[in-house]
Amino acid sequence: MRLLFVTKVDSGDRVYRSHWRSAMRLLLVSKLHSWGGAVSTITRYTEVGRTLGHEVAVFGEQLADIPVPCSLDVEDFDYAVFVIYGASDFPDLPYLARLLDGLPKDRRVIIDCCGRYNDTIRVEHDFNHLERLDGHQGWEWIEGFEAVSDRILQPTLTPRRDDVIPFLFHGFDPGAVSRPAALPISASGGRGDATSKPYGAIYVGNNWQRWSQIAAFLEAVEPIKDKLGPICLSGWDWDKRPDWAVEHGVRGVDVDPELLRRLDVETKYAIPFHEVIDFLGQARFGPVFQRPLFNHLGLVTNRTFETLCADTIPLLMLPGEMVEAIHGPDARSLVPDGDVAGRLEDMIARPEAYWDAVANVRAHLAEHRSYGRRFEELLGVLGS
């Protein structure tokens, strides 16, 4: 791919310089930490970009614990791509001013990962504007985004606003698939034998607007807990309702200690992003939950794809229409359709059939949802 770059010349109005170049230089802007957010996806973008002959770096000082190239030299890059979950993903001054001064507005793009660029939406206890926590009202998000960029992308196939560009952002990495050639029967624990793996089910994710789904899952599997095996929740605040949620009156960050005790659920702290796939592989099944808001808006996350890389049978606790649109038709068998216990019992009894489905879903994702394809889609958006 060859790209035409048109830049304004400072010496006069309506005077531009154009030149062709085969490589793009992208500066990704987001606050990275090892246990959440977009860290896994951004790491993949830097790797895939380099493989495709482009330069991709993260804005900021070099990070000690995350292996991505970083830079503060804004003028060396063609575009800034802001990856926004919350207000903290925007750099503080004077760094934000350096970005806005160093790259014009038409060279800045925002990927809105949580649907902030919408009117205020509430689904159950979930919401897209966190006035109680960050002090920013809905109109501030919309005006703030529009001040930074004219192009807003959201990781959904069905954005609510006409001025939002659908771009899934997260992707599937075929090279990260654990034991891709392993026999399906070995990965399932051996025809329902719960002793082959230490866990029956593992969920990795923080306790933020997911408790209603986790509780429903646990209650559904309680009658088959001996068949299923031990359950583990890994992430922040699964052991108890956090004090900050109590202080601010935020619901959806709940815990039922008695339910966890009754099912002997193990809770662990959050694990670093590079350990997630291997850890999920310690369980026979990997349920995928999303926030009610995300299901409502059709937003995807890294875990939407990453769980398919692990040596576990995924249980996609997502809307069926969304799963088919993202993962392909073979993924419908991985959706419990309201009967979690029944689907798990069938997976235990007939693991080969479900591992065939997993293989077909992986092939679909490798063709349609890979990071290589995602990167090319982003270049297409930037060049439009």
CSV table of C-alpha atoms in Angstrom, one decimal:
chain,number,residue,atom,x,y,z
A,1,MET,CA,0.0,0.0,0.0
A,2,ARG,CA,1.2,3.5,-0.9
A,3,LEU,CA,-0.1,6.5,1.0
A,4,LEU,CA,-0.4,10.1,-0.2
A,5,PHE,CA,0.5,12.6,2.6
A,6,VAL,CA,-0.7,16.2,2.1
A,7,THR,CA,0.7,18.7,4.6
A,8,LYS,CA,0.1,22.5,4.9
A,9,VAL,CA,3.1,24.7,4.3
A,10,ASP,CA,3.5,27.4,6.9
A,11,SER,CA,4.5,30.1,4.5
A,12,GLY,CA,0.9,30.8,3.2
A,13,ASP,CA,-2.7,30.0,3.2
A,14,ARG,CA,-4.0,27.2,0.9
A,15,VAL,CA,-0.4,26.1,0.1
A,16,TYR,CA,0.2,22.4,0.5
A,17,ARG,CA,2.9,19.9,-0.1
A,18,SER,CA,2.2,16.3,-1.1
A,19,HIS,CA,4.3,13.2,-1.2
A,20,TRP,CA,3.9,9.5,-1.5
A,21,ARG,CA,5.2,7.1,1.1
A,22,SER,CA,4.6,3.4,1.7
A,23,ALA,CA,5.0,3.5,5.5
A,24,MET,CA,2.8,5.1,8.1
A,25,ARG,CA,4.0,6.5,11.5
A,26,LEU,CA,1.3,6.2,14.1
A,27,LEU,CA,1.4,7.5,17.7
A,28,LEU,CA,-1.1,5.8,20.0
A,29,VAL,CA,-2.3,7.8,23.0
A,30,SER,CA,-3.6,5.9,26.0
A,31,LYS,CA,-2.7,5.3,29.6
A,32,LEU,CA,-1.3,1.8,29.8
A,33,HIS,CA,-1.0,-0.6,32.8
A,34,SER,CA,-0.4,-4.3,32.8
A,35,TRP,CA,-3.7,-5.5,34.1
A,36,GLY,CA,-6.4,-3.9,31.9
A,37,GLY,CA,-7.6,-1.4,29.4
A,38,ALA,CA,-6.2,-1.6,25.9
A,39,VAL,CA,-2.7,-2.8,26.8
A,40,SER,CA,-2.9,-6.1,25.1
A,41,THR,CA,-4.5,-4.7,21.9
A,42,ILE,CA,-2.0,-1.8,21.7
A,43,THR,CA,0.9,-4.2,22.2
A,44,ARG,CA,-0.4,-6.2,19.2
A,45,TYR,CA,-0.7,-3.0,17.1
A,46,THR,CA,2.9,-2.1,17.7
A,47,GLU,CA,4.0,-5.7,16.7
A,48,VAL,CA,1.7,-5.9,13.6
A,49,GLY,CA,2.6,-2.4,12.5
A,50,ARG,CA,6.3,-3.2,12.6
A,51,THR,CA,5.7,-6.5,10.6
A,52,LEU,CA,3.8,-4.6,7.9
A,53,GLY,CA,6.6,-2.0,7.6
A,54,HIS,CA,5.0,0.8,9.6
A,55,GLU,CA,6.2,2.6,12.8
A,56,VAL,CA,3.9,2.5,15.8
A,57,ALA,CA,4.7,3.9,19.2
A,58,VAL,CA,2.9,4.9,22.4
A,59,PHE,CA,3.0,8.5,23.5
A,60,GLY,CA,5.0,9.0,26.6
A,61,GLU,CA,8.1,8.0,28.4
A,62,GLN,CA,9.5,4.4,27.9
A,63,LEU,CA,7.6,2.0,30.1
A,64,ALA,CA,9.5,-0.5,32.3
A,65,ASP,CA,7.0,-3.3,32.4
A,66,ILE,CA,5.2,-3.1,29.0
A,67,PRO,CA,7.3,-4.0,25.9
A,68,VAL,CA,6.1,-1.3,23.5
A,69,PRO,CA,8.1,1.5,21.9
A,70,CYS,CA,7.3,4.9,23.3
A,71,SER,CA,8.0,8.5,22.1
A,72,LEU,CA,7.3,12.1,23.0
A,73,ASP,CA,8.5,13.4,19.6
A,74,VAL,CA,5.1,14.2,18.2
A,75,GLU,CA,6.4,15.8,15.1
A,76,ASP,CA,8.0,12.5,14.0
A,77,PHE,CA,4.5,10.9,13.4
A,78,ASP,CA,1.8,11.2,10.8
A,79,TYR,CA,-1.2,10.6,13.0
A,80,ALA,CA,-2.2,10.5,16.7
A,81,VAL,CA,-4.7,7.8,17.6
A,82,PHE,CA,-6.3,8.4,21.0
A,83,VAL,CA,-7.6,5.2,22.6
A,84,ILE,CA,-10.0,6.3,25.3
A,85,TYR,CA,-11.7,4.4,28.1
A,86,GLY,CA,-11.8,7.1,30.7
A,87,ALA,CA,-10.6,10.7,31.3
A,88,SER,CA,-7.2,9.5,32.5
A,89,ASP,CA,-6.4,8.2,29.0
A,90,PHE,CA,-6.0,11.8,27.9
A,91,PRO,CA,-2.5,13.0,28.9
A,92,ASP,CA,-2.1,15.8,31.4
A,93,LEU,CA,-0.8,19.2,30.5
A,94,PRO,CA,1.7,20.1,29.1
A,95,TYR,CA,1.8,16.8,27.2
A,96,LEU,CA,-1.7,17.1,25.8
A,97,ALA,CA,-0.8,20.6,24.5
A,98,ARG,CA,2.2,19.1,22.9
A,99,LEU,CA,0.0,16.6,21.0
A,100,LEU,CA,-2.6,19.2,20.0
A,101,ASP,CA,0.1,21.7,18.8
A,102,GLY,CA,2.3,19.1,17.1
A,103,LEU,CA,-0.4,17.4,15.0
A,104,PRO,CA,-3.3,19.2,13.4
A,105,LYS,CA,-6.9,18.2,14.1
A,106,ASP,CA,-7.2,16.3,10.8
A,107,ARG,CA,-4.3,14.1,11.9
A,108,ARG,CA,-5.9,13.1,15.2
A,109,VAL,CA,-8.4,10.3,15.6
A,110,ILE,CA,-10.3,9.0,18.7
A,111,ILE,CA,-11.2,5.4,19.4
A,112,ASP,CA,-14.0,5.6,21.9
A,113,CYS,CA,-13.9,2.2,23.7
A,114,CYS,CA,-16.7,2.7,26.1
A,115,GLY,CA,-19.4,4.6,24.1
A,116,ARG,CA,-18.7,8.0,25.8
A,117,TYR,CA,-19.5,9.8,22.6
A,118,ASN,CA,-23.3,9.2,22.9
A,119,ASP,CA,-26.1,10.7,24.9
A,120,THR,CA,-26.2,9.4,28.4
A,121,ILE,CA,-27.2,5.7,28.3
A,122,ARG,CA,-28.1,3.6,31.4
A,123,VAL,CA,-28.5,-0.2,31.2
A,124,GLU,CA,-29.3,-1.9,34.5
A,125,HIS,CA,-26.7,-0.2,36.8
A,126,ASP,CA,-24.3,0.4,34.0
A,127,PHE,CA,-23.8,3.8,32.2
A,128,ASN,CA,-21.5,5.4,29.8
A,129,HIS,CA,-20.9,8.7,31.7
A,130,LEU,CA,-19.4,8.4,35.2
A,131,GLU,CA,-20.4,11.8,36.7
A,132,ARG,CA,-20.2,10.4,40.3
A,133,LEU,CA,-16.7,9.1,39.7
A,134,ASP,CA,-14.9,11.4,37.3
A,135,GLY,CA,-17.1,14.6,37.5
A,136,HIS,CA,-17.6,14.8,33.7
A,137,GLN,CA,-21.2,15.1,32.4
A,138,GLY,CA,-22.3,13.7,29.0
A,139,TRP,CA,-22.1,16.9,27.1
A,140,GLU,CA,-18.5,17.4,28.3
A,141,TRP,CA,-17.5,14.1,26.7
A,142,ILE,CA,-19.1,15.0,23.4
A,143,GLU,CA,-17.6,18.5,23.2
A,144,GLY,CA,-14.2,17.3,24.4
A,145,PHE,CA,-14.0,14.6,21.8
A,146,GLU,CA,-15.1,17.0,19.1
A,147,ALA,CA,-12.4,19.5,20.2
A,148,VAL,CA,-9.7,16.9,19.8
A,149,SER,CA,-10.8,15.2,16.5
A,150,ASP,CA,-13.4,15.3,13.7
A,151,ARG,CA,-13.2,11.5,13.5
A,152,ILE,CA,-14.6,9.3,16.3
A,153,LEU,CA,-14.4,5.5,16.0
A,154,GLN,CA,-16.2,3.0,18.2
A,155,PRO,CA,-15.5,-0.8,18.5
A,156,THR,CA,-19.0,-1.8,17.4
A,157,LEU,CA,-20.6,-2.7,14.1
A,158,THR,CA,-23.7,-0.7,15.0
A,159,PRO,CA,-22.8,2.8,16.3
A,160,ARG,CA,-25.8,4.9,17.5
A,161,ARG,CA,-24.6,8.2,16.0
A,162,ASP,CA,-24.3,8.8,12.3
A,163,ASP,CA,-21.0,10.7,12.8
A,164,VAL,CA,-19.3,7.7,14.4
A,165,ILE,CA,-17.2,5.3,12.3
A,166,PRO,CA,-17.6,1.6,13.1
A,167,PHE,CA,-14.2,0.1,13.8
A,168,LEU,CA,-13.8,-3.0,16.0
A,169,PHE,CA,-10.2,-2.0,17.1
A,170,HIS,CA,-9.6,-5.3,19.0
A,171,GLY,CA,-8.7,-8.4,17.1
A,172,PHE,CA,-7.7,-12.0,17.0
A,173,ASP,CA,-4.1,-13.1,17.0
A,174,PRO,CA,-3.7,-16.5,15.4
A,175,GLY,CA,-0.1,-16.6,16.5
A,176,ALA,CA,-1.2,-16.4,20.2
A,177,VAL,CA,-3.4,-19.6,20.0
A,178,SER,CA,-2.3,-21.9,22.7
A,179,ARG,CA,-1.6,-25.5,21.6
A,180,PRO,CA,-3.3,-25.1,18.2
A,181,ALA,CA,-2.5,-28.6,17.2
A,182,ALA,CA,-3.5,-30.2,20.5
A,183,LEU,CA,-6.1,-33.0,20.4
A,184,PRO,CA,-9.5,-31.6,21.4
A,185,ILE,CA,-10.1,-34.3,23.9
A,186,SER,CA,-7.0,-33.4,25.9
A,187,ALA,CA,-7.9,-29.7,26.1
A,188,SER,CA,-11.4,-30.5,27.3
A,189,GLY,CA,-10.2,-32.5,30.3
A,190,GLY,CA,-10.9,-35.8,28.8
A,191,ARG,CA,-14.6,-36.7,28.2
A,192,GLY,CA,-15.8,-34.8,31.3
A,193,ASP,CA,-12.9,-35.9,33.5
A,194,ALA,CA,-12.5,-32.8,35.8
A,195,THR,CA,-9.1,-34.0,37.2
A,196,SER,CA,-7.1,-33.1,34.1
A,197,LYS,CA,-7.2,-29.4,34.7
A,198,PRO,CA,-7.2,-27.5,38.0
A,199,TYR,CA,-10.3,-25.5,37.2
A,200,GLY,CA,-13.7,-26.1,35.7
A,201,ALA,CA,-14.2,-22.4,34.7
A,202,ILE,CA,-12.1,-19.3,34.9
A,203,TYR,CA,-13.2,-15.7,34.2
A,204,VAL,CA,-10.5,-13.0,33.9
A,205,GLY,CA,-11.8,-9.5,34.3
A,206,ASN,CA,-12.4,-6.8,36.9
A,207,ASN,CA,-15.6,-6.5,39.0
A,208,TRP,CA,-17.0,-3.5,37.2
A,209,GLN,CA,-20.7,-3.8,36.1
A,210,ARG,CA,-20.5,-7.6,35.6
A,211,TRP,CA,-21.7,-8.9,38.9
A,212,SER,CA,-25.3,-9.4,37.7
A,213,GLN,CA,-24.1,-11.7,35.0
A,214,ILE,CA,-21.5,-13.5,37.2
A,215,ALA,CA,-24.2,-14.1,39.8
A,216,ALA,CA,-26.6,-15.5,37.3
A,217,PHE,CA,-23.9,-17.8,35.9
A,218,LEU,CA,-22.9,-19.1,39.4
A,219,GLU,CA,-26.5,-19.7,40.3
A,220,ALA,CA,-27.1,-21.6,37.1
A,221,VAL,CA,-24.1,-23.9,37.5
A,222,GLU,CA,-24.6,-24.6,41.2
A,223,PRO,CA,-26.5,-27.9,40.5
A,224,ILE,CA,-23.6,-29.2,38.4
A,225,LYS,CA,-20.7,-27.7,40.3
A,226,ASP,CA,-19.3,-31.2,41.1
A,227,LYS,CA,-19.3,-32.1,37.4
A,228,LEU,CA,-17.9,-28.7,36.4
A,229,GLY,CA,-15.0,-28.4,38.9
A,230,PRO,CA,-13.6,-25.4,40.7
A,231,ILE,CA,-14.4,-21.9,39.5
A,232,CYS,CA,-12.0,-18.9,39.7
A,233,LEU,CA,-12.6,-15.2,39.2
A,234,SER,CA,-9.4,-13.2,38.6
A,235,GLY,CA,-9.5,-9.4,38.7
A,236,TRP,CA,-10.0,-6.5,41.0
A,237,ASP,CA,-12.7,-6.5,43.8
A,238,TRP,CA,-14.2,-10.0,43.4
A,239,ASP,CA,-13.6,-10.7,47.1
A,240,LYS,CA,-15.8,-7.9,48.5
A,241,ARG,CA,-17.7,-4.8,47.4
A,242,PRO,CA,-15.1,-2.1,47.3
A,243,ASP,CA,-15.2,0.9,49.7
A,244,TRP,CA,-15.2,3.4,46.9
A,245,ALA,CA,-18.3,1.9,45.4
A,246,VAL,CA,-20.1,2.2,48.8
A,247,GLU,CA,-18.8,5.7,49.3
A,248,HIS,CA,-20.1,6.9,45.9
A,249,GLY,CA,-23.3,4.8,45.9
A,250,VAL,CA,-22.2,3.0,42.7
A,251,ARG,CA,-24.2,-0.2,42.0
A,252,GLY,CA,-23.1,-3.0,39.7
A,253,VAL,CA,-19.9,-3.4,41.6
A,254,ASP,CA,-21.4,-6.0,43.9
A,255,VAL,CA,-20.4,-9.3,45.5
A,256,ASP,CA,-22.5,-12.0,47.3
A,257,PRO,CA,-19.9,-13.5,49.7
A,258,GLU,CA,-22.3,-16.3,50.6
A,259,LEU,CA,-22.8,-17.3,47.0
A,260,LEU,CA,-19.1,-17.4,46.4
A,261,ARG,CA,-18.6,-19.4,49.6
A,262,ARG,CA,-21.4,-21.9,48.7
A,263,LEU,CA,-19.8,-22.6,45.4
A,264,ASP,CA,-16.2,-22.5,46.8
A,265,VAL,CA,-15.3,-19.9,44.2
A,266,GLU,CA,-11.6,-18.9,44.3
A,267,THR,CA,-10.9,-15.1,43.8
A,268,LYS,CA,-7.5,-13.9,42.6
A,269,TYR,CA,-6.1,-10.4,42.0
A,270,ALA,CA,-5.7,-9.2,38.5
A,271,ILE,CA,-3.0,-10.8,36.5
A,272,PRO,CA,-0.7,-9.1,33.9
A,273,PHE,CA,-2.0,-9.1,30.3
A,274,HIS,CA,0.7,-11.4,29.0
A,275,GLU,CA,-0.4,-14.2,31.4
A,276,VAL,CA,-4.1,-14.2,30.6
A,277,ILE,CA,-4.1,-16.7,27.7
A,278,ASP,CA,-2.1,-19.3,29.6
A,279,PHE,CA,-4.1,-18.8,32.8
A,280,LEU,CA,-7.4,-19.3,31.0
A,281,GLY,CA,-6.0,-22.5,29.6
A,282,GLN,CA,-5.9,-24.0,33.1
A,283,ALA,CA,-9.7,-24.3,32.9
A,284,ARG,CA,-11.9,-26.5,30.9
A,285,PHE,CA,-14.3,-23.6,30.1
A,286,GLY,CA,-13.8,-19.9,29.7
A,287,PRO,CA,-17.0,-17.8,30.0
A,288,VAL,CA,-16.9,-14.5,28.3
A,289,PHE,CA,-18.9,-11.7,30.0
A,290,GLN,CA,-19.4,-8.1,29.0
A,291,ARG,CA,-20.9,-5.1,30.7
A,292,PRO,CA,-24.6,-4.7,30.1
A,293,LEU,CA,-23.8,-1.3,28.4
A,294,PHE,CA,-21.4,-3.0,26.0
A,295,ASN,CA,-24.0,-5.7,25.0
A,296,HIS,CA,-26.5,-3.0,24.5
A,297,LEU,CA,-24.2,-1.0,22.2
A,298,GLY,CA,-22.6,-4.0,20.6
A,299,LEU,CA,-19.2,-2.9,21.8
A,300,VAL,CA,-16.4,-5.5,21.8
A,301,THR,CA,-13.4,-5.8,24.0
A,302,ASN,CA,-10.1,-7.6,23.9
A,303,ARG,CA,-11.5,-10.6,25.8
A,304,THR,CA,-14.1,-11.0,23.0
A,305,PHE,CA,-11.3,-12.4,20.9
A,306,GLU,CA,-8.5,-13.3,23.3
A,307,THR,CA,-10.5,-16.1,25.0
A,308,LEU,CA,-10.6,-18.0,21.6
A,309,CYS,CA,-6.7,-18.1,21.8
A,310,ALA,CA,-6.7,-20.1,25.1
A,311,ASP,CA,-6.7,-23.8,25.6
A,312,THR,CA,-10.2,-23.8,26.9
A,313,ILE,CA,-13.7,-24.1,25.4
A,314,PRO,CA,-15.2,-20.6,25.5
A,315,LEU,CA,-18.8,-20.1,26.7
A,316,LEU,CA,-19.9,-16.9,25.0
A,317,MET,CA,-22.3,-15.1,27.4
A,318,LEU,CA,-23.2,-12.5,24.8
A,319,PRO,CA,-26.2,-11.7,22.6
A,320,GLY,CA,-26.5,-14.4,20.0
A,321,GLU,CA,-26.9,-12.0,17.1
A,322,MET,CA,-23.7,-10.1,18.1
A,323,VAL,CA,-21.7,-13.4,18.4
A,324,GLU,CA,-22.8,-14.5,14.9
A,325,ALA,CA,-21.9,-11.1,13.4
A,326,ILE,CA,-18.5,-11.1,15.1
A,327,HIS,CA,-17.4,-14.7,15.5
A,328,GLY,CA,-19.3,-16.3,12.6
A,329,PRO,CA,-22.2,-18.9,12.4
A,330,ASP,CA,-20.2,-21.7,14.1
A,331,ALA,CA,-20.0,-19.7,17.3
A,332,ARG,CA,-23.7,-20.0,18.0
A,333,SER,CA,-23.1,-23.4,19.6
A,334,LEU,CA,-20.8,-21.7,22.1
A,335,VAL,CA,-23.7,-19.4,23.3
A,336,PRO,CA,-25.8,-21.1,26.1
A,337,ASP,CA,-29.1,-19.5,24.9
A,338,GLY,CA,-30.5,-19.3,28.5
A,339,ASP,CA,-29.5,-22.8,29.6
A,340,VAL,CA,-26.0,-22.5,31.0
A,341,ALA,CA,-26.0,-25.7,33.0
A,342,GLY,CA,-27.5,-27.7,30.1
A,343,ARG,CA,-25.0,-26.4,27.6
A,344,LEU,CA,-22.1,-27.1,29.9
A,345,GLU,CA,-23.3,-30.6,30.6
A,346,ASP,CA,-23.4,-31.2,26.8
A,347,MET,CA,-19.9,-29.7,26.4
A,348,ILE,CA,-18.7,-32.1,29.1
A,349,ALA,CA,-20.4,-35.1,27.4
A,350,ARG,CA,-19.4,-34.2,23.8
A,351,PRO,CA,-16.3,-32.0,23.9
A,352,GLU,CA,-15.2,-33.0,20.4
A,353,ALA,CA,-18.2,-31.3,18.8
A,354,TYR,CA,-17.5,-28.1,20.6
A,355,TRP,CA,-13.8,-28.2,19.8
A,356,ASP,CA,-14.7,-28.5,16.2
A,357,ALA,CA,-16.7,-25.4,16.6
A,358,VAL,CA,-13.8,-23.6,18.3
A,359,ALA,CA,-11.5,-24.6,15.4
A,360,ASN,CA,-14.0,-23.2,12.9
A,361,VAL,CA,-14.5,-20.0,14.8
A,362,ARG,CA,-10.7,-19.5,15.1
A,363,ALA,CA,-10.4,-19.9,11.3
A,364,HIS,CA,-13.2,-17.3,10.8
A,365,LEU,CA,-11.5,-14.9,13.2
A,366,ALA,CA,-8.1,-15.4,11.5
A,367,GLU,CA,-9.6,-14.5,8.2
A,368,HIS,CA,-11.9,-11.7,9.2
A,369,ARG,CA,-10.8,-10.3,12.6
A,370,SER,CA,-7.1,-10.6,12.6
A,371,TYR,CA,-4.9,-7.7,13.8
A,372,GLY,CA,-3.3,-7.5,10.4
A,373,ARG,CA,-6.7,-6.9,8.8
A,374,ARG,CA,-7.6,-4.5,11.6
A,375,PHE,CA,-4.5,-2.5,11.1
A,376,GLU,CA,-5.2,-2.2,7.3
A,377,GLU,CA,-8.8,-1.0,8.2
A,378,LEU,CA,-7.3,1.7,10.4
A,379,LEU,CA,-5.0,2.9,7.7
A,380,GLY,CA,-8.1,3.0,5.4
A,381,VAL,CA,-9.9,5.2,7.9
A,382,LEU,CA,-6.9,7.5,8.4
A,383,GLY,CA,-6.4,7.9,4.6
A,384,SER,CA,-10.1,8.7,3.9
